[in-house]
Every structure is written in C-alpha cells, then in structure tokens.
CSV table of C-alpha atoms and ligand atoms in Angstrom, one decimal:
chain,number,residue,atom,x,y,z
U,23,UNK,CA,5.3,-79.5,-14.5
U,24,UNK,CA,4.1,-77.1,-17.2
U,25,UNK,CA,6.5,-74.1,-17.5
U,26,UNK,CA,6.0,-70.8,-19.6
U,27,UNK,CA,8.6,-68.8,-20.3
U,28,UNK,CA,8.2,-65.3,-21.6
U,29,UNK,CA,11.3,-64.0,-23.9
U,30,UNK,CA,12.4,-62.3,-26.9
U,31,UNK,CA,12.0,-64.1,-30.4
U,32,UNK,CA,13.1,-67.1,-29.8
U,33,UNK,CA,14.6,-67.0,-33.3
U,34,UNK,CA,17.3,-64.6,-32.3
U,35,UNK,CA,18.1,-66.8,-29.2
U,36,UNK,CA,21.7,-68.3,-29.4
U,37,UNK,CA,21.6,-71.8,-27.8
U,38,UNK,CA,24.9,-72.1,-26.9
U,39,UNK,CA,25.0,-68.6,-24.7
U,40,UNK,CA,21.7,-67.7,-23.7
U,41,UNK,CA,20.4,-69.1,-20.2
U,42,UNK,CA,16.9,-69.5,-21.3
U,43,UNK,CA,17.7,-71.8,-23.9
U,44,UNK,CA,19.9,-73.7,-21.1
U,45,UNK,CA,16.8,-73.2,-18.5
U,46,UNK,CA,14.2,-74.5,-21.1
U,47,UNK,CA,16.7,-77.7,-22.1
U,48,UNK,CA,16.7,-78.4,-18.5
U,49,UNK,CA,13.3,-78.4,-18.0
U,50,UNK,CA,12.2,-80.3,-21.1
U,51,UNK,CA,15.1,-83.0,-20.5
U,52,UNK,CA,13.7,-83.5,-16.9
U,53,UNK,CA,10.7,-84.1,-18.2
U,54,UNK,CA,8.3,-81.2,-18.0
U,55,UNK,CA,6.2,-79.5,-20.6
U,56,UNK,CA,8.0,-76.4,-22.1
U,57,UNK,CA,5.8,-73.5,-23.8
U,58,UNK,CA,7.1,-69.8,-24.9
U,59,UNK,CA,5.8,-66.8,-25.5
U,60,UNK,CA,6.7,-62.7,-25.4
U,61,UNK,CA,5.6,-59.9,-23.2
U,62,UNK,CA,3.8,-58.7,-26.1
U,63,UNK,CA,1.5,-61.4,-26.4
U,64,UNK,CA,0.5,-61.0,-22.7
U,65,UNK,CA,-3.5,-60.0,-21.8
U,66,UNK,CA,-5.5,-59.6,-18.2
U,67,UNK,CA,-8.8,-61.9,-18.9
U,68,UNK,CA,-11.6,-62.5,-16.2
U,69,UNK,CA,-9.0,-60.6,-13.8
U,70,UNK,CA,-6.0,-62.6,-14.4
U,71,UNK,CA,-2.8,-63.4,-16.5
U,72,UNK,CA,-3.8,-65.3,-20.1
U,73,UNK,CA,-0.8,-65.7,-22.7
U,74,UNK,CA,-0.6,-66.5,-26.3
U,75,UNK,CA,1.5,-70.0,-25.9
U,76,UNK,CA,3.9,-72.0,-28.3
U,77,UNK,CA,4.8,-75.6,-27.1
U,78,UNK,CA,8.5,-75.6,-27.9
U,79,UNK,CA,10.6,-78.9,-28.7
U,80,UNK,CA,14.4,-78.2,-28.3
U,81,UNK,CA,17.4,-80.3,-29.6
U,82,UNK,CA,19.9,-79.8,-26.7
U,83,UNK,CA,23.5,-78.8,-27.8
U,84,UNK,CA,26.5,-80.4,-27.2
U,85,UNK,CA,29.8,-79.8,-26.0
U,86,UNK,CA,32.3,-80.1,-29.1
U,87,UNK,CA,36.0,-79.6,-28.4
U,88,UNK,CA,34.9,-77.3,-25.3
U,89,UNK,CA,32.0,-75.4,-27.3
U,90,UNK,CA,28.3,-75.7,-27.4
U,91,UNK,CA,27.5,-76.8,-30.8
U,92,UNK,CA,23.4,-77.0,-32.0
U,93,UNK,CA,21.6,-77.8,-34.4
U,94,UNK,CA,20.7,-75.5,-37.1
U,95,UNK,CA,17.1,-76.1,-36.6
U,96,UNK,CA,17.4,-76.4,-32.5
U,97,UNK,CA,13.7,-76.1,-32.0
U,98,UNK,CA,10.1,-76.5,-33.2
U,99,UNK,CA,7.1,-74.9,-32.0
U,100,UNK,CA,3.6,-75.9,-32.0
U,101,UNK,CA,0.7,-73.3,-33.2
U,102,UNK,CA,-0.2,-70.5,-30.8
U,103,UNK,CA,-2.7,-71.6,-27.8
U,104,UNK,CA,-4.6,-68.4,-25.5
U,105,UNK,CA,-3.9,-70.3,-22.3
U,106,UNK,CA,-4.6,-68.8,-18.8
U,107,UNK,CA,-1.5,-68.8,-16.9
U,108,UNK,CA,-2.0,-70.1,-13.8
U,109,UNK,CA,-2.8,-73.4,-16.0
U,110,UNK,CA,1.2,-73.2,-16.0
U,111,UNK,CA,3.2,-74.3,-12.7
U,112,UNK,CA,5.7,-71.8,-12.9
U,113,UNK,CA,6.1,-68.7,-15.6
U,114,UNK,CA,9.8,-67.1,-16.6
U,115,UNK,CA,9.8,-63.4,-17.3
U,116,UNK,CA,12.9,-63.5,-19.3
U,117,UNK,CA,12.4,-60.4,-21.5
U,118,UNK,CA,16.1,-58.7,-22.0
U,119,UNK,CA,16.0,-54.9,-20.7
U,120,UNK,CA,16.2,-52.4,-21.0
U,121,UNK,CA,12.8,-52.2,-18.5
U,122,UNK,CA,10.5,-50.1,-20.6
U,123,UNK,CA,6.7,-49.1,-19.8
U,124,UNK,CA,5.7,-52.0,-21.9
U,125,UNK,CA,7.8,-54.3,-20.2
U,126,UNK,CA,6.5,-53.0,-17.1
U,127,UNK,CA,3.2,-53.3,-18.2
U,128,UNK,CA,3.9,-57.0,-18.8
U,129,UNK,CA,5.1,-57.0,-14.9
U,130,UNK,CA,1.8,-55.5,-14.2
U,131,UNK,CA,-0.2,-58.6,-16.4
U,132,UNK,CA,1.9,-61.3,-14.6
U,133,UNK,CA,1.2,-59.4,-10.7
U,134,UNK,CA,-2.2,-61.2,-11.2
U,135,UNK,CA,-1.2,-64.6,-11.3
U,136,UNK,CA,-2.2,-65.8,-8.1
U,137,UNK,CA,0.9,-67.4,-6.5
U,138,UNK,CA,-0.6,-70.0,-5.0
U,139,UNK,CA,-1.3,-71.8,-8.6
U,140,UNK,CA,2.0,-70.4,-10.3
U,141,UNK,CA,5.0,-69.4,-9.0
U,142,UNK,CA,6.7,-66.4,-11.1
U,143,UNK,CA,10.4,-66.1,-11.6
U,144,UNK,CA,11.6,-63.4,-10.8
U,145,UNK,CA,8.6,-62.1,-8.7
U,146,UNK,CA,6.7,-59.1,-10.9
U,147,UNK,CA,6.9,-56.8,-8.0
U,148,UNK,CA,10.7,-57.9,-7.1
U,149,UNK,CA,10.9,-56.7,-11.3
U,150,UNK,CA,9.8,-53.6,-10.4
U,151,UNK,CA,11.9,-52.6,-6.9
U,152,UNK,CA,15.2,-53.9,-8.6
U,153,UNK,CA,16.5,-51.6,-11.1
U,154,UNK,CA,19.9,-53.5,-11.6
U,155,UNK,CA,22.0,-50.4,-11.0
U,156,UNK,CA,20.0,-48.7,-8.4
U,157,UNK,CA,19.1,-51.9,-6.6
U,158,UNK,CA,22.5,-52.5,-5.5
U,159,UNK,CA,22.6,-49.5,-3.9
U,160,UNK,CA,20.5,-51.0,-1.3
U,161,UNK,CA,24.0,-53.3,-0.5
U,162,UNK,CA,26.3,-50.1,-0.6
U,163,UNK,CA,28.7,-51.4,2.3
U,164,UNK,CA,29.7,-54.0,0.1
U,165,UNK,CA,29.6,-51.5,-3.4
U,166,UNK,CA,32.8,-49.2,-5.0
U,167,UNK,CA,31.9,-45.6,-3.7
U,168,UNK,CA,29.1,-44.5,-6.0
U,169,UNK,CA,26.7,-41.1,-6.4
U,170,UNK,CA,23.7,-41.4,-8.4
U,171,UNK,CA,23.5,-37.9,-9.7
U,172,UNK,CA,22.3,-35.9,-13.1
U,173,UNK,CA,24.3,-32.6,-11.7
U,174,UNK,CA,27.1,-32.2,-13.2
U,175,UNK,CA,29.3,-30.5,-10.7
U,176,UNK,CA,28.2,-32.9,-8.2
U,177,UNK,CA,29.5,-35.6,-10.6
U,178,UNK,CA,32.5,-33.4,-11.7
U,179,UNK,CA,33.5,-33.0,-8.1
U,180,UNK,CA,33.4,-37.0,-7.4
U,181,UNK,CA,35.5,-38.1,-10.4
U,182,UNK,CA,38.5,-35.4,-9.3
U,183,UNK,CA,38.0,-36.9,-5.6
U,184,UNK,CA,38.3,-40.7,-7.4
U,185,UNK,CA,40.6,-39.9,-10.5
U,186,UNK,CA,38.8,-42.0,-12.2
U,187,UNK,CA,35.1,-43.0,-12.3
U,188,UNK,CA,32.6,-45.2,-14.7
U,189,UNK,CA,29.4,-43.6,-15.7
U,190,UNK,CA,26.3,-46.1,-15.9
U,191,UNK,CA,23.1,-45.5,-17.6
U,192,UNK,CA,20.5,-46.7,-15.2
U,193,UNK,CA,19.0,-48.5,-17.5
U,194,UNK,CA,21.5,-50.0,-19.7
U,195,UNK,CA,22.6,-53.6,-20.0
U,196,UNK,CA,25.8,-55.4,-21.6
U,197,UNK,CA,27.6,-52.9,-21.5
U,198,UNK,CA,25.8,-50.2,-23.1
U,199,UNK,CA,26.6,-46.7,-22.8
U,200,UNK,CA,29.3,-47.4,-20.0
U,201,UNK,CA,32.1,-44.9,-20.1
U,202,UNK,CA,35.1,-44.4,-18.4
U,203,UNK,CA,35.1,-40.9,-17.1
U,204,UNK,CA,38.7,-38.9,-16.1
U,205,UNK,CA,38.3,-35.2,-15.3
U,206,UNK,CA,40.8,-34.1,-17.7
U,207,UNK,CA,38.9,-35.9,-20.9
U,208,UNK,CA,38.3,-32.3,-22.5
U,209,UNK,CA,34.9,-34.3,-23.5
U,210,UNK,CA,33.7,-34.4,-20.0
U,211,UNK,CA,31.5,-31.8,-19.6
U,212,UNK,CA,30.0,-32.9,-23.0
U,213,UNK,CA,29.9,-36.6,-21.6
U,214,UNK,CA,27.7,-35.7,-19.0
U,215,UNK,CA,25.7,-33.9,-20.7
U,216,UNK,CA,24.9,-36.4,-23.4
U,217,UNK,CA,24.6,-39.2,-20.6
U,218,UNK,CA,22.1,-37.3,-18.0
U,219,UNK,CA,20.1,-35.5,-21.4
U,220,UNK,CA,21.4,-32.0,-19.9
U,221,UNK,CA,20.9,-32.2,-16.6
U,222,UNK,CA,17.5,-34.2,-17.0
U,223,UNK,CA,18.6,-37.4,-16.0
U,224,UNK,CA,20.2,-39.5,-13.9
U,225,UNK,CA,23.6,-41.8,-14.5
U,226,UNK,CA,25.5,-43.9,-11.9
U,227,UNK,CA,28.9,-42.3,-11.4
U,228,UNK,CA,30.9,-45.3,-9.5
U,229,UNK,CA,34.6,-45.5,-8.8
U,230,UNK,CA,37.1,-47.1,-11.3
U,231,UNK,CA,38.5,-50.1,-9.8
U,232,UNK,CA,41.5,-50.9,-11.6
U,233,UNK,CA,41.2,-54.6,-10.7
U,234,UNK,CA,38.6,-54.8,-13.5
U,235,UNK,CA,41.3,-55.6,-16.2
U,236,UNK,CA,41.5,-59.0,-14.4
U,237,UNK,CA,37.7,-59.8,-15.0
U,238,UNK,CA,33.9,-58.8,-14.3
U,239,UNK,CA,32.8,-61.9,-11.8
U,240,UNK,CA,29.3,-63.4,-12.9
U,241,UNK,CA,28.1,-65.1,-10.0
U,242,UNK,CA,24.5,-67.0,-10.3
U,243,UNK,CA,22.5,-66.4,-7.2
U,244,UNK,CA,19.7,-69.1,-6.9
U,245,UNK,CA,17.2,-68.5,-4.0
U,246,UNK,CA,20.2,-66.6,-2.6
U,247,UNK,CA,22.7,-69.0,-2.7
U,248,UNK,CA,25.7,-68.8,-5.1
U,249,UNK,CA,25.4,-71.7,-7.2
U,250,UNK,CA,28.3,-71.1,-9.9
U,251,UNK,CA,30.1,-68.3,-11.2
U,252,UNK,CA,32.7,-67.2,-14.4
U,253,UNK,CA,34.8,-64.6,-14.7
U,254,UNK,CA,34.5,-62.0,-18.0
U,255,UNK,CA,37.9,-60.4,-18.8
U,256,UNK,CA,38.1,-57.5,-20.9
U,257,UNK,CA,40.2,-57.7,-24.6
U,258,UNK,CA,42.4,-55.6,-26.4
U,259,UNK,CA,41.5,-52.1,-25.9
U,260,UNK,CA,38.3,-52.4,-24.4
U,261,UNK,CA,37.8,-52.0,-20.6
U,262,UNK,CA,34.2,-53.6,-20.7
U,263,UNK,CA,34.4,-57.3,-19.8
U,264,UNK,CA,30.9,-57.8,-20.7
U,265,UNK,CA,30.7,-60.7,-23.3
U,266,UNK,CA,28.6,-58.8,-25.4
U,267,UNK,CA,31.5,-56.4,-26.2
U,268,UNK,CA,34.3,-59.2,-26.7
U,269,UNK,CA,34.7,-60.4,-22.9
U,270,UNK,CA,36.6,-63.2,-23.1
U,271,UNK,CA,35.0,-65.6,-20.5
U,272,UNK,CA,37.5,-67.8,-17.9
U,273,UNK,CA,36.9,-70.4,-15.5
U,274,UNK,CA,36.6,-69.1,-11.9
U,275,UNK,CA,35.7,-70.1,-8.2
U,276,UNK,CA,33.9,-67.8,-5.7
U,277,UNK,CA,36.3,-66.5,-3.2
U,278,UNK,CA,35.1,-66.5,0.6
U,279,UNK,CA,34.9,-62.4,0.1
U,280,UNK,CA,32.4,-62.9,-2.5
U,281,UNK,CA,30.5,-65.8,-0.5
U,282,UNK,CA,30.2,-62.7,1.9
U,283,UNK,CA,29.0,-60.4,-0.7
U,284,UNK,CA,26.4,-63.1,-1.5
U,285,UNK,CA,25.2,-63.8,2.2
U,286,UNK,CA,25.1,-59.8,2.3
U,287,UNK,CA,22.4,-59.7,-0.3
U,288,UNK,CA,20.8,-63.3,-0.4
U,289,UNK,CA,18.0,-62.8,2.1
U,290,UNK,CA,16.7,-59.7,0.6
U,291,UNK,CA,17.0,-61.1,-2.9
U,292,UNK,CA,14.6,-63.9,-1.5
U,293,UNK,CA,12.1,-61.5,0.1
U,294,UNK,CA,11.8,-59.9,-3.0
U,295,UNK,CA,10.9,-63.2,-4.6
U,296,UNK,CA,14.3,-62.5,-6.7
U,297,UNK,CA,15.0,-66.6,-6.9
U,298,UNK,CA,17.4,-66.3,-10.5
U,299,UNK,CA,19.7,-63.6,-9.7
U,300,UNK,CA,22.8,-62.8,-11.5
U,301,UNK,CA,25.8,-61.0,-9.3
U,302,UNK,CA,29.0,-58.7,-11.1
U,303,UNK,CA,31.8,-58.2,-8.5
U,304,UNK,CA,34.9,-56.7,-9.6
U,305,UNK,CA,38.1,-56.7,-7.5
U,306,UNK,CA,35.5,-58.1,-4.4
U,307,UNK,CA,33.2,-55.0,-4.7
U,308,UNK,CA,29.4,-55.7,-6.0
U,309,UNK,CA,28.6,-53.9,-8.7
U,310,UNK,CA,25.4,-54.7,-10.6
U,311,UNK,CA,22.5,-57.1,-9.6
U,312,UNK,CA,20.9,-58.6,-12.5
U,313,UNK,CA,17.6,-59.6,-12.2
U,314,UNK,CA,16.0,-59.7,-15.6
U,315,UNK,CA,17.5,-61.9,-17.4
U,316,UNK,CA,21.0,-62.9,-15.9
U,317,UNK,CA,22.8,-65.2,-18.5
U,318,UNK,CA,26.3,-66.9,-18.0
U,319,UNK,CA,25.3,-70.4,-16.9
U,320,UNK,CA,26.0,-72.2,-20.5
U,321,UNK,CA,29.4,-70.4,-20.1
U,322,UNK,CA,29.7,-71.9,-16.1
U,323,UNK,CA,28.4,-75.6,-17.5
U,324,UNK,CA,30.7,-75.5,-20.3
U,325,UNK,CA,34.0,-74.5,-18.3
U,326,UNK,CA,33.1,-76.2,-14.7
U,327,UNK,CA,31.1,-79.2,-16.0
U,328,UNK,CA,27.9,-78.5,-13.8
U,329,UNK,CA,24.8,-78.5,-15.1
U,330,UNK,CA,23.4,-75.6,-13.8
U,331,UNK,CA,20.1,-75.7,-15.7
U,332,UNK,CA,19.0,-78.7,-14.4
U,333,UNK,CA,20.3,-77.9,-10.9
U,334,UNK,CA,17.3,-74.6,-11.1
U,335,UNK,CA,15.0,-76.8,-12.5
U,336,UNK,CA,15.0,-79.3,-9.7
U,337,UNK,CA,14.8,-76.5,-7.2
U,338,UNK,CA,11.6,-75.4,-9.0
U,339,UNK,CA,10.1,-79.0,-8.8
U,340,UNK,CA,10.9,-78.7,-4.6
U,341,UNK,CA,9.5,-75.2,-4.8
U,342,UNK,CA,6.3,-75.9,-6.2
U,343,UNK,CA,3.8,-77.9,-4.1
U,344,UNK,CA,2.8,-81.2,-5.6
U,345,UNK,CA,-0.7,-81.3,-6.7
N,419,LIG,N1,33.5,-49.6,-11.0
N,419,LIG,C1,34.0,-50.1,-12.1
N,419,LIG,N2,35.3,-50.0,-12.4
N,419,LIG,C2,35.9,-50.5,-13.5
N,419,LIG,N3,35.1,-51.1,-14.5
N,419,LIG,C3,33.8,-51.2,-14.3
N,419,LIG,C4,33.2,-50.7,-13.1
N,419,LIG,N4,31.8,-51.0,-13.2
N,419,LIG,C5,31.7,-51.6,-14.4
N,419,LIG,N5,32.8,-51.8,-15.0
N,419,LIG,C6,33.0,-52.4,-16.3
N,419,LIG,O1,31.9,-52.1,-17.1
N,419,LIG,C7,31.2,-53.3,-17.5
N,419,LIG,C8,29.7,-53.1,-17.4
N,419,LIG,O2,29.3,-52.7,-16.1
N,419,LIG,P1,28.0,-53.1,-15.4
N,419,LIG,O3,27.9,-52.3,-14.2
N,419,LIG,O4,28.1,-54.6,-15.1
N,419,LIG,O5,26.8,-52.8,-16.4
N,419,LIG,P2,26.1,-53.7,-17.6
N,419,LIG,O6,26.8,-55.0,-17.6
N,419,LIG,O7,24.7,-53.7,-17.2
N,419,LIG,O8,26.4,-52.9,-18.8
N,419,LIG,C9,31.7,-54.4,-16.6
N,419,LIG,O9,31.7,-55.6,-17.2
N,419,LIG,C10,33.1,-53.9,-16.2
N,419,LIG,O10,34.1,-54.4,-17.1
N,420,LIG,MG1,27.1,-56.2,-15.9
C-alpha cells in the first residue's frame, strides 16, 4: 500500500511518544510505502485532493531497559513530489489541534478524495461533527454531569450544586486551559470570565470526579473496538494526568464498565468514519473523545508488549480493497 500521512513537522515529532511515528514504523516495517506531508501543503487540483509529498525512511526505536530509545537521525526524507492523493491507498490527517479554520480547511481539501480510491483516517466530515469535548456529549448517559455554557450564573449555579467542577476549553488539548473550578475560589467570577472571553464563549463545565487522582484512562478505539489502553496518573501537585503536563503513565486493563462505555459509543464512531479513536474515562465515566490525533499507543506497546501499530496497519490492509 502507499500511505500519506498529513502531520506537524516531523522534526518536532518524538519517536518514542508520538503515535504517528509508531503508525508510520508499522506501516513501513510491514512493507508499505510511507510519504508525509502538512495540512499546509494541501491544494484542490482538477477537483480533487493533490499534496506536496516527502517519501520518509524511518529507523524504528527500540525498547532499552523499558524505554523507547531512537536514533538521533530517526528518519530521512526524499525531495518534495505534488502527487494527487487518491494515487495514495489510504491518507492520515494527523494534524495536532487545536481545530482551526485552516485546519478545517485542510478537512475541506481531503472531503474530495473520492473514497472509493483512498480511504481517509479519520473521515474529513467525522473531523468536522466531533469536536472532542462536545462530541461526547452525544454519549451523555455514560459522561460526569456536564453544562456547556458561557453564562456565568448558569455555570456559577452548577459548580455550588457539584462542589466542585472542571472547566474545559472546547477547543483545548493536553491539558490546556483545564481548571479546577470551587465556588469559593475568590477568582471565580474572574475565571469565567477569562475562560468564556466575558460572556462570549463557551467552556465545558463538567463535575469533579475525585477518582481522577487514580489516573485519566486512554483507551484506543480502532473501528470501534477497544484495542489497548494506559492509564495517566496525575503528579505532585498537579491534578491533570495528561502526559503533556507530567502524567506519569501506568500499565492498565479495560474493565468490563469501560468495554460498556466503548460498545456505547463504537457504532457511532464507525458511522462517522471515526476508525483511530482515542477514549479518556475517569473513575468509569467518559470524558473526552479524541479524534484528531489520539496518541498513547507507544506508551500501551512499551508497558503491555503489543504492537499496536502494526495491529492498525493490518486492519488498513483488510480495509482497503485489493487492486
Ligand atoms: N471531570 C473531571 N474530574 C476530574 N478531573 C478531570 C475531569 N475531566 C478532566 N480531568 C482532568 O483534566 C485532564 C484533561 O482533561 P480532558 O477532558 O481529557 O482534556 P484534554 O486532555 O483535551 O486537555 C484529564 O487528564 C484529567 O486529569
Ligand atoms: Mg484528554
């Protein structure tokens, strides 16, 4: 198979955490042809998707006393090729949020592949209907209570109800701009109206579940079937457990509550053409759905000895009709 995969420079990838690099190793190990490129270097020619493509050779890493280790030079690229898309078999839009007009736009450029040369993961219009916060609204029996609200009595009168609330910018990621909100914080009014701009926009107001000192679940969703999972437990003084903020990362299984969380969302993750989906649960409640560009499966592979990577890849090679 040829595969195109559309991310940020790849030169501030780090091979032994980010899920593309695993994705990409997996591919080009199995034998298939592995080219890159960014959303930026996306165009619409004779009515469909063309991309400025970079062959890219990767050294895999290894695992070295229970870490990935790589190469200081872990890949080479071959000069730039304009290449239609739908030469490719499949194309990975793996651009990091947040989900800007441009990267929009890009979802736009990639809605005119036609799917029946290239399959696109995840589907440009599924990019589109799943904000990662608001999406999971859509799954709300199995979510912490949560308003969605830029008033700020409406949100004051919810976090006295809960005691304790998170705020979420809608379009943050990693842990950006997450707050733990308690009515008493003499900051709160000012909180709130710093998050929603005064009153202009909206935040996610959810209620604190105290069972998120014992981990942040990241559970890997591939055509809507759990397929691996690790657990993110906050440090020190930090209630985040993203990894981005110091999460330290622990081996985990998927309880049968979450296997229900998962079956609860599965089949309209695949309608959406949402194939490579990345769940957070806390204390058995859902509480994200990541859909642009879920990581966590070097961190699975290394703790679980899977192989995760490989494991999409030959689901891609049954998904895509031979020639
Ligand atoms: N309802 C909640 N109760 C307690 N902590 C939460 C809650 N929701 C999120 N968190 C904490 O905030 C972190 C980030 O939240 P999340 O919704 O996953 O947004 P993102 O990862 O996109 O920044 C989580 O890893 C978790 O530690
Ligand atoms: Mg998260």
């Amino acid at each position: 198979m040829k595969l195109a995969f559309i991310i940020d420079p790849i030169s501030r990838l780090d091979p032994g955490h980010d899920t593309s690099v695993a994705l990409m190793e997996a591919a080009q190990t199995l034998g298939h042809e592995v080219w890159i490129t960014q959303a930026h270097q996306l165009s619409v020619i004779g009515g469909t998707a063309w991309a400025r493509l970079q062959k890219v050779r990767l050294t895999p890493v290894k695992l070295v006393d229970g870490r990935w280790v790589s190469d200081s030079n872990w890949y080479q690229l071959s000069d730039e090729v304009l290449t239609c898309l739908e030469d490719m078999d499949a194309v990975f839009m793996r651009t990091d949020p947040p989900v800007t007009m441009r990267y929009l736009y890009a979802t736009y450029i990639l809605e005119l592949i036609n799917p029946a040369k290239t399959l696109v993961i995840n589907s440009p219009q599924g990019l589109r209907e799943a904000n990662e916060k608001m999406y999971t609204l859509q799954f709300h029996q199995v979510m912490p209570e949560t308003i969605v609200s830029q008033d700020k009595s409406i949100i004051r009168q919810f976090v006295e109800e809960k005691k304790f609330a998170v705020l979420k910018p809608l379009g943050g990621k990693a842990g950006e701009g997450i707050l733990f909100l308690d009515p008493s914080d003499r900051n709160f009014n000012s909180i709130i109206e710093v998050s929603t701009q005064h009153g202009r926009e909206p935040v996610m107001i959810q209620q604190y579940l105290p069972e998120a000192k014992d981990g942040d679940k990241r559970i890997i969703l591939l055509d809507g079937e759990p397929i691996g999972a690790v657990n993110r437990v906050p440090t020190g003084s930090e209630f985040r457990g993203n990894m981005a903020v110091g999460g330290r990362v622990e081996k985990t299984d998927i309880t049968e509550r979450e296997r229900e969380i998962c079956a609860a969302v599965g089949s309209k993750l695949r309608d959406n053409g949402l194939y490579f989906v990345g769940l957070d649960v806390i204390g058995g409640y859902l509480t994200e759905v990541n859909v642009t560009s879920p990581t966590g499966i070097r961190e699975i592979d290394r703790l679980n000895n899977t192989n995760l990577g490989k494991q999409v890849i030959q689901w891609l090679e049954k998904a895509i009709p031979s020639p």
